[in-house]
Amino acid sequence: MSDAPPPNSPPRDLPRRRFGAAPADATPRMETVRITQPDLQRRGALEKTRSRLVYTAFGFALLFVAVVVKLADATILQPLAPHRPDRPITDLFATQKPADATSLAQRAMITDRNGQILAISLPTVAVFADPRQIIDPADAAHRLKEVLPRLDEDAARTRLSDTNRQFVYLERQITPREELAINSLGLPGIDFRPTEQRHYPMGRTAAQVLGGTDVDEHGVAGVEKYFDQRLFSDPSPLRLSIDVRVQAVVRDELSKAIDFFQAIGGCGIVMDVNTGEVLAMVSLPDYDANDFRNSPADDRFNRAVTGMYEPGSTFKLQTASMALDSGIVHIWDEFDASRPIQIGRFTITDFEGKHRWLYLPEVLAYSSNLGAAHIAETVGAERQRAWLKSMGMFNRIGIELPEAGLPIVQSAAAWKQVVTLTVAFGHGISVSPLHVVRGTAAVATGVLQRPTILALPAGEQPDGVRVMQPATSDTMRKLMRLVVTDGFGKQAEVAGYYPGGKTGTAEKVGKHGYKRGFKENFNVAAFTSVFPMNAPRYAVYMMVDEPHGNKSTYGYSTAGWVAAPAAGRVIARVAPMLGLLPDIQDAPAINQALYIPLQPARPAGASRGPIAAAAPPTAVKPASLPAKPVGPEVPATAIPPARPVTRDPRHEAALPVRQAVGAPVLPASAASGSLAAR
C-alpha cells in the first residue's frame, strides 16, 4: 500500500512480456486505476480510528502505570501497619446490653437452683415482605405455601396485597432449610430478619411457674411476665429456687395419686421453712411450656397460688396455735365433742367422732370439728381475725408470680359467730395452698417467712416475722408429730425423718351448698406437713382435687387415705436429694423429745376446760351441751390483747398490690347444711 500512486497521478506503464520470454523482451503496458469518492472517505475514517486507538492505548498505559506505582508505594515503599483493637479479644464476644427492653436483644436464661436450664432463647429467622415490591401476590403466596406448609395461604395473600404497608410478617420462626428454600424461589420483596424463639428444654417441668412469652418474646404469664424487664436488661441467668429433681418427684407422686383416685387435678409444694424458698410447685393438669399459646386455660391454671380452696382441717393447726399462744387454752384442756353443735340452720358434726370430751391433743389427732369450734369460741372472733391476719391469710401470698390470688375472707362486719366456729376447722374462708404451706411452716418454726421463687444467695438468711412464742411452736411440733404417729396422718410416716402434719378434707361448695358425702368425689383432700419435726427444714403439701374412693380406701376419699400417703412418699424420695439422711440410731431419743400424750395430765387445781374469753353464745342450744362436771377452778386471768406484728420489708404487707389473673375459685360463704370435714 505504501507504493500506491496518488489518486491524481497519471497512469504508469507496467512492463509486459510474453510467457517464457526473457525480461529484455518485455514491452511497456498501460493500466488505468480509478478510485471513487466513497473509497476515499472510508480510507480517511480508518486513518482517524487508528489514531484514536493509539491515544486510548496510551491513556490506559498511563493509568496502569499509576496503579502500579500506587500499589508499590502502599505495599513496598510506605506500608501501613495492620489495625489491632486495644481491648482483649474476649470482649469481642461479650454480650452487649440492648439500648432498651423493646429492642431485639437476647432474653436471659432461666435456670433452677442447681443451674439446670429451664428457659433459653434460641436464634431463629423470621420471613417478611414489602408488599409494594410484590408483582403477583397470589402466585407468591402459593409458592411460599409449598415451602411452608403451616402458612395460611389466604392470610398471606391478603398481607402481600396490602400495598399501603411496607412491612408485613409472613412467618415468625423458620428453619435454616426453609430459609434456603424460600431464598431459592427468587421472589422480589421477600426478605429475612434475625429473631429469637423461647425454648423450654424441660417441657412440662414447672410449666405454670415459668409461664410463657408472646411472639415478640415478652412475658405473658408466670416468671416470664413478673421478671420481663429484668430478663431483657440483665443477660445473666435468672436463678430460681426450684429444684428440678424435687419438682419431678412431686409431679410423679401427685400424678400417680390423681390417676389412682381418678381425680380431676391436684397440686404439690415443697418449701424450705427457714428461708421461704419454694423448691417444687406442681399443678396438674399441666402443659408443655413450649406450646404455651395453644394450651387450654385449665392446664395453665396454677392451683398452688391461683386456686382458692377452703383449707379444711389443715386450719386446725392455726386454731390450736392461736389458742395456746394467747394463754387462754392449755394443752390439758378438754372440749366437748360428744354432741353436734346446732347454730341457726347449721349443724357442726365430726367425721367418725369419738362422742366424748376431747383433750386438745386429741382434737388435732382425731381432727375434731367440734373441738376446734369450741376452741375458737373460747378465744373469740377478734383474736381469731387478728391471728389469721398476722399469719398472712387475708392478703396475697407475696410470691413473685403474677397469678397469685387474693384469699376470699368474710368482712369484719360479716364475721359472726357461725363464721368464727366454721373458720376454726377450715370452712368459711378460702386461701391458696401456698397460704396453707406458709402457715404450717410458721407453726413449726414460730417465724413467718415470705415465700419466694428466687434462689437466695448462699448463706443469706432472710428476716422473717416472729408470730408466736417459741414455747408455742415447740408444743405445736409435738402435736403435729402426734397426728402422724397416733392420728389420721399415720400413712405419712417415714422412718428416720419424723414428719408431722395435719390432714384436711374440705367439701367443695357448689351452687346449692356443700356437696355432701365423704364417700363421694366432691372433696379436696390435702395433707400439709413439715419434716423433720425435731429440726424443721422442709414443708411438703399434697392436695388431690375431687378424688374417688376405691376398694383400697374402703370407698373413702378423705385426706388420710388419699393425700397423706403421697406426702410420705415424697418425703422419702426427696429427703436424700436435699442432703437429709434418715436418723434411725437416735430414734428413741428423738421420739421421746417429740412425745406428747393424747391425754396430758391436768395440774392440780386446773379446770376441765379453759376459761372462756366471753359468755357462751346464746345461739348454741344449751340442751346439746352437757354441763361440765364440778371440779376445782383456777382464777380467771386477764387476757392480753393480740400482739402487734412487726413487718419487715419482705413481708407481704409491704408488697404492691397486683391484680391476679382471673381464675375460678371456690366461694368462702357456707351454705345451709351440715359441716363435717377431716
XYZ file of C-alpha atoms in Angstrom:
678
model
C 0.000 0.000 0.000
C 2.934 2.323 0.541
C 3.797 2.098 -3.258
C 0.338 3.103 -4.367
C 0.363 6.208 -6.584
C -1.554 9.254 -5.542
C -5.121 9.432 -6.719
C -4.432 12.194 -9.207
C -1.259 10.670 -10.714
C -1.279 9.722 -14.323
C -1.361 6.102 -15.240
C 2.001 4.460 -15.242
C 3.384 1.992 -17.657
C 3.869 -1.535 -16.478
C 6.242 -3.888 -18.275
C 4.600 -6.660 -20.239
C 6.196 -9.776 -21.670
C 5.142 -12.996 -23.147
C 5.071 -16.216 -21.271
C 8.503 -17.803 -21.358
C 10.109 -14.703 -22.896
C 13.200 -13.081 -21.477
C 12.784 -9.938 -19.364
C 14.572 -7.936 -22.001
C 11.876 -8.763 -24.451
C 9.208 -7.110 -22.223
C 7.302 -4.210 -23.668
C 5.505 -1.435 -21.700
C 1.825 -1.941 -20.715
C -0.624 0.756 -19.836
C -3.293 0.292 -16.857
C -5.776 2.798 -15.679
C -6.911 2.681 -11.895
C -9.959 4.652 -10.833
C -10.671 5.463 -7.090
C -14.146 6.655 -6.143
C -15.093 9.226 -3.530
C -16.600 6.677 -1.054
C -13.334 4.781 -1.088
C -11.518 7.939 -0.223
C -13.888 8.617 2.714
C -13.508 5.077 4.015
C -9.780 5.361 3.931
C -9.930 8.625 5.872
C -12.159 7.093 8.575
C -9.781 4.198 9.015
C -6.902 6.538 9.489
C -8.804 8.533 12.105
C -9.822 5.376 14.023
C -6.279 4.150 14.035
C -5.093 7.363 15.652
C -7.817 7.204 18.358
C -6.876 3.662 19.294
C -3.317 4.741 19.707
C -4.308 7.548 22.052
C -6.624 5.264 24.091
C -3.946 2.631 24.492
C -1.563 5.278 25.656
C -4.079 6.509 28.273
C -4.690 3.038 29.676
C -0.974 2.523 29.854
C -0.651 5.676 31.951
C -3.441 4.531 34.304
C -1.886 1.124 34.692
C 1.460 2.689 35.481
C -0.218 4.958 38.084
C -1.930 1.994 39.783
C 1.308 0.031 39.841
C 3.141 2.974 41.351
C 0.440 3.471 43.997
C 0.407 -0.192 44.966
C 4.155 -0.262 45.140
C 4.126 2.789 47.390
C 1.415 1.340 49.707
C 2.871 -2.148 49.967
C 6.611 -1.764 49.478
C 7.770 1.816 49.877
C 5.420 3.015 52.669
C 3.410 0.066 54.001
C 0.726 0.727 56.742
C 0.732 -1.285 59.979
C -2.376 -3.548 60.491
C -5.095 -2.246 62.858
C -5.183 -4.048 66.227
C -8.008 -3.468 68.786
C -6.928 -2.236 72.180
C -9.437 -4.341 74.160
C -8.932 -8.089 74.783
C -10.357 -10.484 72.263
C -12.753 -11.881 74.882
C -14.511 -8.520 74.906
C -15.406 -9.004 71.262
C -17.671 -11.890 72.241
C -19.194 -10.281 75.312
C -22.944 -9.899 75.168
C -23.867 -6.275 74.670
C -26.790 -4.889 76.633
C -29.648 -3.610 74.499
C -30.474 0.050 74.495
C -33.957 -0.690 75.764
C -36.111 -3.640 76.583
C -38.174 -3.315 73.433
C -35.232 -3.645 71.039
C -34.209 -7.001 69.659
C -31.942 -8.460 72.311
C -31.358 -11.900 73.680
C -33.619 -12.737 76.615
C -31.728 -14.060 79.627
C -31.863 -17.728 80.543
C -33.874 -19.068 83.466
C -32.296 -21.862 85.489
C -33.178 -23.881 88.548
C -31.208 -23.546 91.780
C -28.576 -26.018 90.513
C -28.023 -24.346 87.131
C -30.284 -26.619 85.080
C -31.644 -24.602 82.150
C -35.408 -24.119 82.333
C -35.823 -21.444 79.631
C -33.481 -20.200 76.913
C -33.818 -18.047 73.782
C -32.542 -19.683 70.573
C -31.662 -17.701 67.427
C -34.023 -18.143 64.529
C -35.207 -16.269 61.416
C -38.455 -14.543 60.526
C -39.602 -14.062 56.929
C -41.268 -10.790 55.984
C -42.251 -8.946 52.809
C -42.622 -5.488 51.313
C -45.999 -5.651 49.528
C -45.066 -2.759 47.250
C -42.430 -4.927 45.602
C -44.613 -7.996 45.124
C -45.573 -8.477 41.477
C -48.163 -11.233 41.838
C -49.397 -11.679 45.471
C -51.417 -14.806 44.699
C -48.514 -16.559 42.991
C -46.078 -15.504 45.725
C -48.400 -16.781 48.472
C -48.883 -20.095 46.659
C -45.155 -20.641 46.164
C -44.455 -19.774 49.806
C -47.137 -22.251 50.866
C -45.254 -25.014 49.066
C -42.185 -24.289 51.213
C -44.068 -23.528 54.438
C -46.981 -25.978 54.747
C -48.094 -24.322 58.028
C -48.536 -20.961 56.269
C -52.093 -19.681 55.869
C -52.141 -19.020 52.144
C -55.240 -16.809 52.183
C -53.899 -14.644 55.003
C -50.509 -14.401 53.283
C -52.139 -13.357 50.007
C -54.091 -10.664 51.850
C -50.962 -9.318 53.511
C -48.979 -9.320 50.287
C -51.762 -7.430 48.511
C -51.772 -4.570 51.019
C -49.596 -2.097 49.132
C -50.213 0.592 51.737
C -47.773 -1.171 54.036
C -44.054 -1.548 53.668
C -43.521 -4.377 56.151
C -45.625 -7.467 56.891
C -44.638 -10.651 58.709
C -45.321 -13.904 56.908
C -43.846 -16.355 59.439
C -42.093 -15.654 62.726
C -39.792 -18.654 63.088
C -38.471 -20.716 60.207
C -35.703 -23.279 59.981
C -32.439 -22.746 58.073
C -33.613 -25.275 55.481
C -36.829 -23.310 54.964
C -34.885 -20.063 54.718
C -32.728 -21.553 51.953
C -35.775 -22.874 50.100
C -37.575 -19.507 50.237
C -34.463 -17.715 49.114
C -34.226 -20.084 46.142
C -37.683 -19.028 44.979
C -36.234 -15.676 43.932
C -39.341 -13.738 44.898
C -38.777 -9.963 44.924
C -39.831 -8.177 48.117
C -39.313 -11.244 50.344
C -36.604 -10.905 52.971
C -35.465 -12.346 56.304
C -34.906 -10.897 59.760
C -32.958 -12.476 62.641
C -35.149 -13.129 65.688
C -35.372 -15.426 68.734
C -37.569 -18.250 69.912
C -38.095 -19.069 73.605
C -37.429 -22.720 74.316
C -38.083 -24.754 77.468
C -35.808 -27.813 77.473
C -37.584 -29.463 80.432
C -41.005 -29.405 78.738
C -43.696 -29.735 81.395
C -41.397 -29.200 84.355
C -42.593 -26.151 86.314
C -44.666 -25.033 83.335
C -47.124 -22.902 85.353
C -44.232 -21.367 87.293
C -42.304 -20.389 84.170
C -45.351 -19.154 82.259
C -44.651 -18.163 78.660
C -43.927 -15.413 76.146
C -45.710 -13.966 73.144
C -44.382 -13.857 69.573
C -42.305 -10.785 70.429
C -40.540 -12.541 73.329
C -42.386 -10.588 76.021
C -43.564 -12.479 79.094
C -47.305 -13.026 79.416
C -47.501 -15.345 82.455
C -45.519 -16.731 85.367
C -41.896 -15.862 85.979
C -41.540 -14.755 82.365
C -44.073 -11.986 82.978
C -43.057 -10.981 86.508
C -39.378 -10.592 85.555
C -39.929 -9.439 81.960
C -37.853 -6.254 82.238
C -35.096 -7.978 84.189
C -34.761 -10.762 81.612
C -34.246 -8.186 78.859
C -31.974 -5.779 80.730
C -29.675 -8.249 82.520
C -28.100 -11.030 80.430
C -27.093 -13.087 83.473
C -29.278 -16.175 84.104
C -32.262 -15.783 86.412
C -31.792 -18.456 89.085
C -34.988 -19.846 90.571
C -35.377 -21.663 93.867
C -36.967 -24.610 92.033
C -35.027 -27.874 92.167
C -35.933 -29.902 89.072
C -35.181 -33.155 90.903
C -37.660 -32.366 93.673
C -40.103 -30.980 91.123
C -40.001 -34.243 89.173
C -40.617 -36.341 92.289
C -43.594 -34.248 93.411
C -45.112 -34.347 89.937
C -44.634 -38.088 89.679
C -46.254 -38.859 93.030
C -49.060 -36.371 92.501
C -49.785 -37.792 89.054
C -49.939 -41.307 90.488
C -52.362 -40.216 93.207
C -54.599 -38.407 90.708
C -54.689 -41.416 88.398
C -55.238 -43.911 91.214
C -58.142 -41.958 92.709
C -59.498 -40.697 89.361
C -59.297 -37.068 90.469
C -59.678 -34.014 88.271
C -56.372 -32.463 89.377
C -54.165 -31.539 92.281
C -51.107 -29.644 93.407
C -47.941 -30.239 95.393
C -45.496 -27.868 97.083
C -42.123 -28.279 98.791
C -40.762 -25.239 100.630
C -37.763 -24.500 102.835
C -39.349 -23.441 106.135
C -36.323 -21.378 107.182
C -35.907 -19.287 104.026
C -39.273 -19.457 102.267
C -37.656 -20.793 99.060
C -40.080 -22.908 97.037
C -38.232 -25.989 95.825
C -41.181 -27.512 93.991
C -44.546 -26.218 92.834
C -46.633 -28.634 90.787
C -50.150 -28.144 89.477
C -51.902 -30.850 87.475
C -53.080 -30.986 84.794
C -50.195 -29.107 83.231
C -48.886 -28.499 79.710
C -45.718 -28.395 77.654
C -44.236 -24.941 78.184
C -43.093 -24.923 74.533
C -46.764 -24.991 73.493
C -47.974 -22.308 75.892
C -50.052 -20.389 73.344
C -52.057 -23.463 72.331
C -52.540 -24.946 75.810
C -56.041 -24.920 77.381
C -56.800 -22.407 80.121
C -57.499 -25.229 82.600
C -53.986 -26.583 82.092
C -52.434 -23.142 82.631
C -54.399 -22.687 85.868
C -51.962 -22.818 88.801
C -53.786 -24.475 91.681
C -50.930 -23.739 94.078
C -51.271 -19.930 94.068
C -54.293 -19.028 91.947
C -56.806 -21.557 93.194
C -58.602 -20.573 96.386
C -59.905 -23.526 98.366
C -61.374 -24.000 101.785
C -58.393 -25.472 103.661
C -60.429 -27.846 105.768
C -58.899 -29.377 108.865
C -55.384 -28.201 107.973
C -56.578 -24.900 109.510
C -56.910 -26.557 112.914
C -53.172 -26.046 113.298
C -53.865 -22.305 113.195
C -56.697 -22.630 115.685
C -54.602 -24.598 118.166
C -51.582 -22.287 117.781
C -53.755 -19.232 118.329
C -55.326 -20.690 121.437
C -52.074 -21.866 123.024
C -50.138 -18.695 122.184
C -52.832 -16.476 123.705
C -52.591 -18.333 127.007
C -56.338 -18.867 127.081
C -56.131 -22.583 126.282
C -53.753 -25.126 127.786
C -52.576 -28.441 126.493
C -54.563 -30.319 129.151
C -57.874 -28.559 128.477
C -60.833 -30.623 127.293
C -63.517 -29.667 124.786
C -66.962 -31.105 124.339
C -67.142 -33.260 121.213
C -69.914 -35.506 122.472
C -72.785 -33.889 120.585
C -73.227 -31.801 117.428
C -73.438 -28.036 117.688
C -76.659 -26.586 116.315
C -76.338 -22.894 115.477
C -79.093 -21.362 113.442
C -79.685 -23.579 110.433
C -76.157 -25.026 110.648
C -75.132 -28.252 112.309
C -71.481 -28.885 113.092
C -70.516 -32.539 113.444
C -67.404 -34.735 113.474
C -66.405 -37.332 110.934
C -66.087 -40.618 112.834
C -66.204 -38.648 116.070
C -65.372 -40.026 119.497
C -68.609 -38.671 121.013
C -66.936 -37.559 124.213
C -64.924 -34.730 125.652
C -61.515 -34.492 123.955
C -58.203 -33.158 125.189
C -56.500 -30.584 122.981
C -54.029 -33.151 121.529
C -56.981 -35.407 120.709
C -58.760 -32.566 118.918
C -55.875 -32.432 116.428
C -55.088 -36.143 116.291
C -58.731 -37.109 115.672
C -59.434 -33.932 113.677
C -62.473 -32.918 115.687
C -64.539 -30.116 114.198
C -66.487 -29.789 117.424
C -63.332 -29.407 119.476
C -61.889 -26.822 117.082
C -65.146 -24.860 117.096
C -65.163 -24.752 120.904
C -61.541 -23.624 120.932
C -62.306 -20.739 118.555
C -65.384 -19.841 120.564
C -63.247 -19.658 123.684
C -60.608 -17.437 122.076
C -63.104 -15.137 120.405
C -63.712 -13.691 116.944
C -61.491 -10.617 117.302
C -58.446 -12.605 118.344
C -59.162 -15.107 115.594
C -59.210 -12.414 112.908
C -56.080 -10.762 114.332
C -54.257 -14.100 114.355
C -55.172 -15.058 110.805
C -54.279 -11.596 109.573
C -50.868 -11.790 111.239
C -50.348 -15.162 109.530
C -50.943 -13.526 106.138
C -54.240 -15.310 105.474
C -56.019 -12.106 104.455
C -53.509 -10.891 101.848
C -51.889 -12.131 98.668
C -49.123 -14.593 99.309
C -46.389 -12.215 98.087
C -44.563 -14.692 95.858
C -43.080 -13.489 92.550
C -45.881 -14.839 90.391
C -48.467 -12.514 88.849
C -51.142 -15.218 89.129
C -51.089 -15.173 92.952
C -54.705 -14.703 94.018
C -56.393 -12.899 96.875
C -57.970 -15.035 99.627
C -61.744 -14.988 99.994
C -62.406 -13.780 103.525
C -65.516 -12.567 105.286
C -65.504 -8.907 106.237
C -65.292 -7.864 109.864
C -68.964 -6.915 109.815
C -69.928 -10.358 108.488
C -67.607 -12.224 110.857
C -70.406 -13.561 113.006
C -70.400 -16.464 115.395
C -71.036 -19.063 112.705
C -68.003 -17.792 110.803
C -65.865 -17.966 113.945
C -66.860 -21.577 114.541
C -66.525 -22.788 110.942
C -63.238 -20.995 110.191
C -61.799 -22.854 113.185
C -61.873 -26.060 111.128
C -61.195 -24.520 107.720
C -64.641 -23.664 106.353
C -65.996 -20.218 105.554
C -62.613 -18.993 104.289
C -60.748 -19.774 101.072
C -56.982 -19.481 100.702
C -54.416 -20.827 98.276
C -52.434 -23.985 99.050
C -49.296 -21.865 99.384
C -51.014 -19.898 102.165
C -51.518 -23.183 103.989
C -47.896 -24.218 103.444
C -46.528 -20.935 104.752
C -48.866 -21.062 107.747
C -47.811 -24.632 108.531
C -44.136 -23.671 108.309
C -44.777 -20.753 110.684
C -46.485 -23.082 113.159
C -43.430 -25.360 113.148
C -40.806 -22.610 113.455
C -42.704 -19.740 115.061
C -41.471 -17.420 112.277
C -43.471 -16.355 109.226
C -41.358 -16.256 106.076
C -42.319 -14.743 102.756
C -42.369 -17.466 100.081
C -40.076 -16.780 97.143
C -39.487 -18.420 93.791
C -35.955 -16.979 93.565
C -32.899 -18.799 94.893
C -31.282 -16.841 97.680
C -27.517 -16.282 97.663
C -25.561 -18.890 99.579
C -25.534 -18.150 103.282
C -28.246 -15.492 103.140
C -30.907 -15.881 105.820
C -33.996 -13.713 105.297
C -35.507 -11.905 108.230
C -38.878 -13.414 108.996
C -41.600 -12.190 111.317
C -41.996 -13.998 114.642
C -45.690 -14.667 115.047
C -45.750 -16.830 118.158
C -43.746 -17.597 121.242
C -41.020 -20.254 120.914
C -42.768 -22.355 123.561
C -45.916 -22.403 121.435
C -44.112 -23.626 118.318
C -42.308 -26.268 120.422
C -45.666 -27.609 121.587
C -47.173 -27.435 118.118
C -44.347 -29.512 116.662
C -45.179 -32.240 119.141
C -48.865 -32.022 118.269
C -48.106 -32.174 114.540
C -45.963 -35.230 115.139
C -48.790 -36.759 117.171
C -51.121 -36.512 114.152
C -48.746 -38.778 112.208
C -47.996 -41.243 114.982
C -51.477 -41.568 116.543
C -53.897 -39.615 114.350
C -55.335 -39.634 110.853
C -51.940 -38.945 109.251
C -50.343 -42.302 110.027
C -49.812 -43.154 106.371
C -47.449 -40.178 106.013
C -44.940 -41.706 108.414
C -41.392 -42.110 107.050
C -38.922 -43.904 109.298
C -35.988 -41.739 110.286
C -37.465 -38.417 109.117
C -40.072 -37.806 111.844
C -42.633 -35.902 109.784
C -45.511 -34.070 111.397
C -48.532 -32.501 109.821
C -52.281 -32.327 109.508
C -54.859 -33.851 107.219
C -57.553 -31.700 105.691
C -60.633 -32.775 103.757
C -62.917 -29.957 102.704
C -66.246 -30.423 100.996
C -66.461 -28.368 97.844
C -69.024 -25.608 97.656
C -71.481 -25.600 94.786
C -74.455 -23.532 93.724
C -76.689 -25.287 96.206
C -74.308 -25.592 99.133
C -71.808 -28.192 100.139
C -71.778 -31.379 98.119
C -72.193 -33.939 100.837
C -70.512 -37.250 101.356
C -67.017 -38.399 102.194
C -67.609 -41.485 100.100
C -68.293 -39.279 97.109
C -65.893 -37.368 94.903
C -66.740 -33.797 95.943
C -63.827 -33.256 98.316
C -60.485 -31.532 98.283
C -58.145 -33.876 100.145
C -54.903 -32.315 101.395
C -52.056 -33.080 103.757
C -49.695 -30.378 104.983
C -46.531 -31.461 106.749
C -43.073 -30.463 107.945
C -40.046 -32.700 108.409
C -38.068 -33.488 110.450
C -40.053 -32.234 113.422
C -37.040 -32.282 115.755
C -35.305 -29.731 113.487
C -37.766 -28.422 110.862
C -36.264 -27.978 107.399
C -38.878 -28.518 104.699
C -42.631 -28.301 104.326
C -44.466 -30.702 101.998
C -48.032 -30.193 100.829
C -50.053 -32.558 98.667
C -53.613 -31.886 97.520
C -55.897 -34.004 95.328
C -58.996 -32.378 93.872
C -62.185 -34.489 93.830
C -60.662 -37.930 94.410
C -62.794 -41.054 94.091
C -62.550 -43.643 96.826
C -61.844 -47.245 95.877
C -61.513 -50.647 97.467
C -58.121 -49.852 98.948
C -59.646 -46.918 100.869
C -62.932 -48.686 101.638
C -64.649 -46.175 99.403
C -63.441 -43.123 101.299
C -61.732 -40.166 99.657
C -60.507 -38.354 102.754
C -57.031 -36.865 103.115
C -55.772 -39.583 105.426
C -56.336 -42.140 102.667
C -55.530 -40.005 99.628
C -53.032 -37.200 100.347
C -51.099 -38.408 103.396
C -49.565 -41.484 101.655
C -48.488 -39.335 98.709
C -46.818 -36.838 101.047
C -44.991 -39.665 102.800
C -43.645 -40.989 99.513
C -42.476 -37.518 98.517
C -40.619 -37.097 101.810
C -38.941 -40.489 101.457
C -37.730 -39.675 97.930
C -36.706 -36.015 98.176
C -35.081 -36.014 101.608
C -31.887 -37.779 100.413
C -31.735 -35.411 97.405
C -31.758 -32.491 99.830
C -28.920 -33.923 101.892
C -31.019 -35.349 104.725
C -30.336 -38.939 105.708
C -32.692 -40.926 107.941
C -31.691 -40.860 111.594
C -32.567 -44.314 112.887
C -29.874 -44.568 115.530
C -31.227 -41.665 117.589
C -34.874 -42.624 117.103
C -35.617 -43.350 120.802
C -34.246 -40.015 121.958
C -35.939 -38.052 119.176
C -39.281 -39.761 119.710
C -39.041 -39.063 123.414
C -38.275 -35.394 122.782
C -41.282 -35.118 120.437
C -43.641 -37.135 122.594
C -46.831 -35.668 123.927
C -49.667 -37.776 125.340
C -53.106 -37.763 123.816
C -54.476 -37.020 127.276
C -51.971 -34.842 129.161
C -52.107 -34.781 132.917
C -54.018 -31.823 134.332
C -52.254 -29.754 137.012
C -53.800 -29.738 140.429
C -56.488 -27.109 140.709
C -56.982 -26.717 136.953
C -60.454 -26.918 135.484
C -61.512 -29.450 132.918
C -61.967 -26.821 130.230
C -60.481 -23.382 129.514
C -61.766 -20.149 130.958
C -63.938 -18.725 128.169
C -62.992 -15.384 126.755
C -66.626 -14.386 126.609
C -70.030 -15.622 127.660
C -71.260 -18.705 125.800
C -73.240 -17.814 122.689
C -76.974 -17.930 123.061
C -77.356 -19.374 119.579
C -75.938 -22.701 120.740
C -78.675 -24.859 122.130
C -77.958 -25.441 125.830
C -79.570 -28.865 125.686
C -76.948 -30.047 123.206
C -74.075 -29.205 125.549
C -73.830 -31.314 128.705
C -72.727 -29.469 131.777
C -69.096 -29.758 132.806
C -68.543 -31.798 135.947
C -67.951 -29.786 139.023
C -64.271 -29.507 139.822
C -61.637 -27.179 141.091
C -61.239 -23.990 139.084
C -58.274 -21.692 138.671
C -58.778 -17.934 139.000
C -59.505 -16.214 135.745
C -56.593 -14.189 134.445
C -56.682 -11.068 132.335
C -56.372 -11.897 128.632
C -53.659 -9.852 126.948
C -54.592 -8.196 123.683
C -53.328 -9.658 120.462
C -49.673 -8.755 119.996
C -48.918 -6.316 117.183
C -46.965 -7.915 114.388
C -43.948 -6.003 113.148
C -43.471 -6.117 109.417
C -40.172 -6.401 107.647
C -39.592 -5.350 104.031
C -40.038 -8.937 102.882
C -43.469 -9.301 104.462
C -46.426 -9.433 102.125
C -47.876 -6.257 103.634
C -45.031 -4.285 102.060
C -45.697 -5.618 98.581
C -47.543 -3.590 95.947
C -50.984 -4.919 95.271
C -51.288 -6.697 91.934
C -54.421 -7.867 90.220
C -54.309 -11.626 89.879
C -55.115 -13.340 86.636
C -58.766 -14.316 86.623
C -59.423 -17.904 87.564
C -62.257 -19.886 89.052
C -62.214 -20.016 92.826
C -64.329 -21.658 95.441
C -66.645 -19.331 97.373
C -65.964 -18.927 101.053
C -69.502 -18.491 102.212
C -71.044 -21.506 103.842
C -74.365 -22.793 102.608
C -77.076 -24.342 104.671
C -76.458 -27.869 105.773
C -74.136 -29.913 107.897
C -70.426 -29.144 108.190
C -68.152 -32.086 108.734
C -64.596 -32.434 107.480
C -61.413 -34.121 108.447
